[in-house]
Coordinates of C-alpha atoms and ligand atoms in Angstrom, one line a residue:
M53 CA 133.8 95.2 128.5
S54 CA 134.5 92.0 126.6
A55 CA 131.8 89.9 125.0
S56 CA 132.1 87.3 127.7
E57 CA 131.2 89.9 130.3
M58 CA 128.0 90.8 128.5
L59 CA 124.7 88.9 128.5
Q60 CA 122.9 88.7 125.2
V61 CA 119.3 89.2 126.2
K62 CA 116.2 89.0 124.1
V63 CA 113.1 90.5 125.6
W64 CA 109.5 90.4 124.4
R65 CA 108.2 93.8 123.3
G66 CA 104.6 94.7 122.5
K67 CA 101.4 92.7 122.9
A68 CA 100.6 89.1 121.9
D69 CA 101.6 89.9 118.3
G70 CA 104.9 91.5 119.3
G71 CA 108.3 90.0 119.1
L72 CA 111.7 89.6 120.7
V73 CA 114.2 92.6 120.8
A74 CA 117.9 92.1 121.5
Y75 CA 119.8 94.0 124.2
E76 CA 123.3 93.6 125.8
V77 CA 123.5 93.7 129.5
P78 CA 126.7 93.6 131.6
R79 CA 127.1 90.5 133.8
Q80 CA 127.3 91.1 137.5
A81 CA 128.0 88.8 140.4
S82 CA 124.8 87.3 141.9
Q83 CA 122.7 89.0 139.3
T84 CA 119.0 87.9 139.1
V85 CA 116.8 87.8 136.0
L86 CA 114.8 90.7 137.5
D87 CA 118.1 92.7 137.8
V88 CA 118.6 92.2 134.1
V89 CA 115.1 93.4 133.2
T90 CA 115.5 96.4 135.5
Y91 CA 118.9 97.3 133.9
I92 CA 117.3 97.3 130.5
Q93 CA 114.4 99.4 131.7
R94 CA 116.6 101.9 133.5
Q95 CA 119.5 102.1 131.1
L96 CA 118.4 101.1 127.7
E97 CA 114.6 101.1 127.2
P98 CA 112.6 103.2 129.5
T99 CA 109.3 102.2 128.0
L100 CA 109.8 98.5 128.9
A101 CA 106.7 97.3 130.9
Y102 CA 107.2 94.7 133.6
R103 CA 105.9 94.0 137.1
F104 CA 107.6 93.5 140.4
A105 CA 107.2 94.7 144.0
C106 CA 109.0 92.9 146.9
R107 CA 112.2 91.6 145.2
V108 CA 112.4 88.9 147.9
G109 CA 110.0 86.2 146.7
M110 CA 107.0 87.2 148.7
C111 CA 104.6 89.2 146.4
G112 CA 104.4 86.8 143.4
S113 CA 104.3 89.7 140.9
C114 CA 107.6 89.2 139.0
A115 CA 107.1 85.8 137.2
M116 CA 108.1 85.7 133.6
T117 CA 109.1 83.0 131.0
V118 CA 112.9 82.7 131.1
N119 CA 114.5 80.6 128.5
G120 CA 111.2 78.9 127.8
R121 CA 110.2 78.2 131.4
A122 CA 108.0 80.1 133.9
R123 CA 110.0 81.3 136.9
W124 CA 110.0 84.0 139.6
T125 CA 112.6 86.4 138.3
C126 CA 113.6 88.1 141.6
R127 CA 114.9 84.8 143.0
T128 CA 116.3 83.3 139.8
H129 CA 120.0 83.9 139.4
V130 CA 121.2 84.5 135.9
A131 CA 124.0 82.0 136.4
K132 CA 121.4 79.2 136.9
V133 CA 119.5 79.8 133.7
V134 CA 121.8 81.4 131.2
D135 CA 123.0 79.2 128.3
D136 CA 126.6 78.5 127.4
Q137 CA 126.7 81.5 125.0
G138 CA 125.5 83.9 127.7
R139 CA 122.0 84.1 126.1
L140 CA 118.8 84.8 128.0
E141 CA 115.3 85.0 126.5
I142 CA 112.7 86.7 128.6
A143 CA 109.0 86.7 127.7
P144 CA 105.7 87.2 129.5
L145 CA 104.0 84.3 131.3
A146 CA 102.2 81.8 129.1
N147 CA 98.4 81.1 129.4
L148 CA 97.6 84.8 130.3
P149 CA 96.8 87.7 128.0
V150 CA 99.7 90.1 127.5
V151 CA 99.1 93.7 128.5
R152 CA 102.4 94.9 127.1
D153 CA 106.0 93.6 127.0
L154 CA 106.5 91.4 130.1
A155 CA 103.3 92.4 131.9
T156 CA 100.4 90.0 131.8
D157 CA 96.8 90.5 132.7
M158 CA 96.2 88.5 135.9
S159 CA 92.4 89.1 136.0
E160 CA 91.3 85.7 134.8
F161 CA 93.9 83.9 137.0
F162 CA 92.4 85.5 140.1
D163 CA 88.8 85.3 138.8
K164 CA 89.3 81.6 138.9
W165 CA 90.3 81.7 142.6
A166 CA 86.9 83.3 143.1
R167 CA 85.1 80.7 140.9
A168 CA 86.8 78.0 143.0
K169 CA 85.3 79.6 146.2
G170 CA 88.8 80.6 147.2
Q171 CA 87.5 83.0 149.9
F172 CA 87.2 82.0 153.6
V173 CA 83.7 82.2 154.9
G174 CA 83.4 81.6 158.7
K175 CA 80.5 81.9 161.1
A176 CA 82.2 83.2 164.2
T177 CA 81.7 86.8 165.3
R178 CA 84.1 89.1 167.1
H179 CA 82.3 88.1 170.3
D180 CA 83.4 84.5 170.0
D181 CA 86.6 83.1 171.4
F182 CA 89.4 82.2 169.0
A183 CA 88.9 78.9 167.2
R184 CA 91.3 76.2 168.3
V185 CA 92.5 73.9 165.6
A186 CA 94.9 71.2 166.8
P187 CA 98.3 71.7 165.1
A188 CA 98.7 68.0 164.6
S189 CA 95.3 67.4 163.0
P190 CA 95.3 66.0 159.4
E191 CA 93.1 68.9 158.2
R192 CA 95.5 71.5 159.6
A193 CA 98.5 69.7 158.1
A194 CA 96.8 69.6 154.7
A195 CA 95.8 73.2 154.8
N196 CA 99.3 74.3 156.0
A197 CA 101.0 72.3 153.2
G198 CA 99.4 74.6 150.6
I199 CA 99.0 77.9 152.4
E200 CA 102.2 79.6 151.4
C201 CA 101.1 80.3 147.8
I202 CA 102.2 83.7 146.7
G203 CA 99.9 83.8 143.6
C204 CA 102.7 84.1 141.1
A205 CA 101.0 82.0 138.4
V206 CA 104.1 80.0 137.6
C207 CA 102.1 76.8 138.0
Y208 CA 99.2 78.2 135.9
A209 CA 101.6 79.2 133.0
S210 CA 103.2 75.7 133.2
C211 CA 99.9 73.8 133.0
D212 CA 99.1 72.1 129.7
V213 CA 95.4 71.7 130.6
V214 CA 95.1 75.5 131.0
S215 CA 96.5 75.8 127.5
W216 CA 94.1 73.3 126.0
R217 CA 91.0 74.5 127.8
P218 CA 91.1 78.1 129.0
D219 CA 88.1 77.6 131.4
Y220 CA 90.1 75.1 133.5
L221 CA 90.4 76.5 137.0
G222 CA 94.1 75.6 137.2
P223 CA 96.5 74.5 139.8
A224 CA 96.7 77.7 142.0
A225 CA 92.9 78.2 142.4
L226 CA 92.4 74.5 143.1
N227 CA 95.3 74.5 145.6
R228 CA 93.6 77.4 147.3
A229 CA 90.3 75.6 147.3
W230 CA 92.0 72.6 148.9
T231 CA 93.5 74.6 151.8
L232 CA 89.9 75.9 152.5
A233 CA 88.4 72.5 152.1
N234 CA 90.6 71.5 155.1
D235 CA 89.8 74.6 157.1
V236 CA 87.4 73.4 159.8
R237 CA 86.2 76.9 160.5
D238 CA 84.9 77.5 156.9
V239 CA 81.2 77.0 156.3
Q240 CA 80.9 76.9 152.5
Q241 CA 82.3 73.4 152.1
T242 CA 79.6 71.9 149.9
E243 CA 79.4 75.0 147.7
R244 CA 83.2 74.8 147.2
L245 CA 83.1 71.2 146.3
R246 CA 80.4 71.9 143.8
A247 CA 82.5 74.7 142.4
V248 CA 85.5 72.5 141.8
A249 CA 83.6 69.4 140.7
G250 CA 82.5 70.6 137.3
D251 CA 84.1 69.9 133.9
A252 CA 86.6 72.8 134.3
G253 CA 87.5 71.7 137.8
C254 CA 89.7 69.1 139.5
H255 CA 88.8 66.2 137.3
S256 CA 90.4 67.9 134.3
C257 CA 93.9 67.6 135.9
H258 CA 96.0 64.9 134.2
T259 CA 98.3 64.7 137.2
Q260 CA 101.6 65.0 135.3
G261 CA 102.8 67.6 137.8
S262 CA 104.4 70.4 135.9
C263 CA 102.8 72.7 138.5
T264 CA 104.4 70.9 141.3
E265 CA 107.7 70.6 139.6
R266 CA 107.9 74.4 138.9
C267 CA 106.2 76.0 141.9
P268 CA 109.0 78.3 143.4
K269 CA 107.5 77.8 146.9
Q270 CA 107.8 74.0 146.6
L271 CA 104.0 73.6 147.0
E272 CA 102.4 70.6 145.5
P273 CA 99.2 71.5 143.7
T274 CA 99.0 68.0 142.2
I275 CA 98.6 66.6 145.7
S276 CA 96.0 69.2 146.5
I277 CA 94.0 68.5 143.4
A278 CA 94.1 64.7 144.1
G279 CA 92.7 65.5 147.5
L280 CA 89.9 67.5 146.0
K281 CA 89.1 64.6 143.6
R282 CA 88.8 62.3 146.6
K283 CA 86.6 64.7 148.6
V284 CA 84.4 65.4 145.6
A285 CA 84.0 61.7 144.9
R286 CA 83.1 61.0 148.6
A287 CA 80.5 63.9 148.6
A288 CA 79.0 62.6 145.3
V289 CA 78.6 59.1 146.7
R290 CA 76.9 60.6 149.8
G291 CA 74.5 62.5 147.5
E292 CA 75.8 65.9 148.7
L293 CA 76.6 67.5 145.4
Ligands
SF4_387 S1 99.2 68.3 137.4 FE1 97.2 69.1 136.8 S2 97.2 71.3 137.5 FE2 99.3 70.5 137.6 S3 100.2 71.2 135.6 FE3 99.4 69.1 135.3 S4 97.2 69.3 134.6 FE4 97.9 71.3 135.4
SF4_388 S1 101.0 77.2 143.7 FE1 103.2 77.9 143.6 S2 103.5 78.4 141.4 FE2 101.3 78.3 141.8 S3 100.7 80.5 142.2 FE3 101.1 79.5 144.2 S4 103.3 79.8 144.6 FE4 103.0 80.3 142.5
FES389 S1 109.2 90.7 143.2 FE1 107.9 89.8 144.7 S2 108.1 87.7 144.3 FE2 109.5 88.6 142.9

């Protein structure tokens, strides 16, 4: 195989104090970055640690840093991201502890969803009729706009504020809080607004929008966070927080 038919791939090995290791991988038509990582693990380096499940952009587990930018690797074609010399650099997501190689520890990312009251709490019982929420209502539209989050942490890894202050709840947890803040069936609205109103909450967002620019599901956490800021401000004026 000629050099032009090979990709020059550097992959992060080890923990946070590890380093990049070089591999050569044959180019294939329609190859994804996850295909490249899988080739390395199956053919060249069986101890390589990485994470994936669905391979079709649904589970959110395959995100990595590819040529300096967080991406979902199962839906990222090599042709779109490789440089002119056929080079790829693949590292774990930023802003999260490295377990090993390309696998990050997602615990604090999801702990922040819990801290932002990202769980639905209703009051209906199995004996009640289904809730009816008008499809055209502004609340339902706002909730629907953010609901397709797959928890991939691409936004979280792309957020400067998370880098600067690790206690910041981050775009995904706040986006989740916004979908629930618009869920008319949910009964912990004041508690949720309190949870996102603190120093590490929505007011820490500088609104520059890396999260929105990079979200592979085209969600807009920046808009969600702006909505939370408005709701928090209104609740504070009413003396509810
Ligand atoms: S807009 Fe806010 S949440 Fe999004 S990347 Fe910037 S600081 Fe982070
Ligand atoms: S908001 Fe987008 S980038 Fe962030 S976790 Fe959800 S799907 Fe991933
Ligand atoms: S493997 Fe599930 S989103 Fe990529």
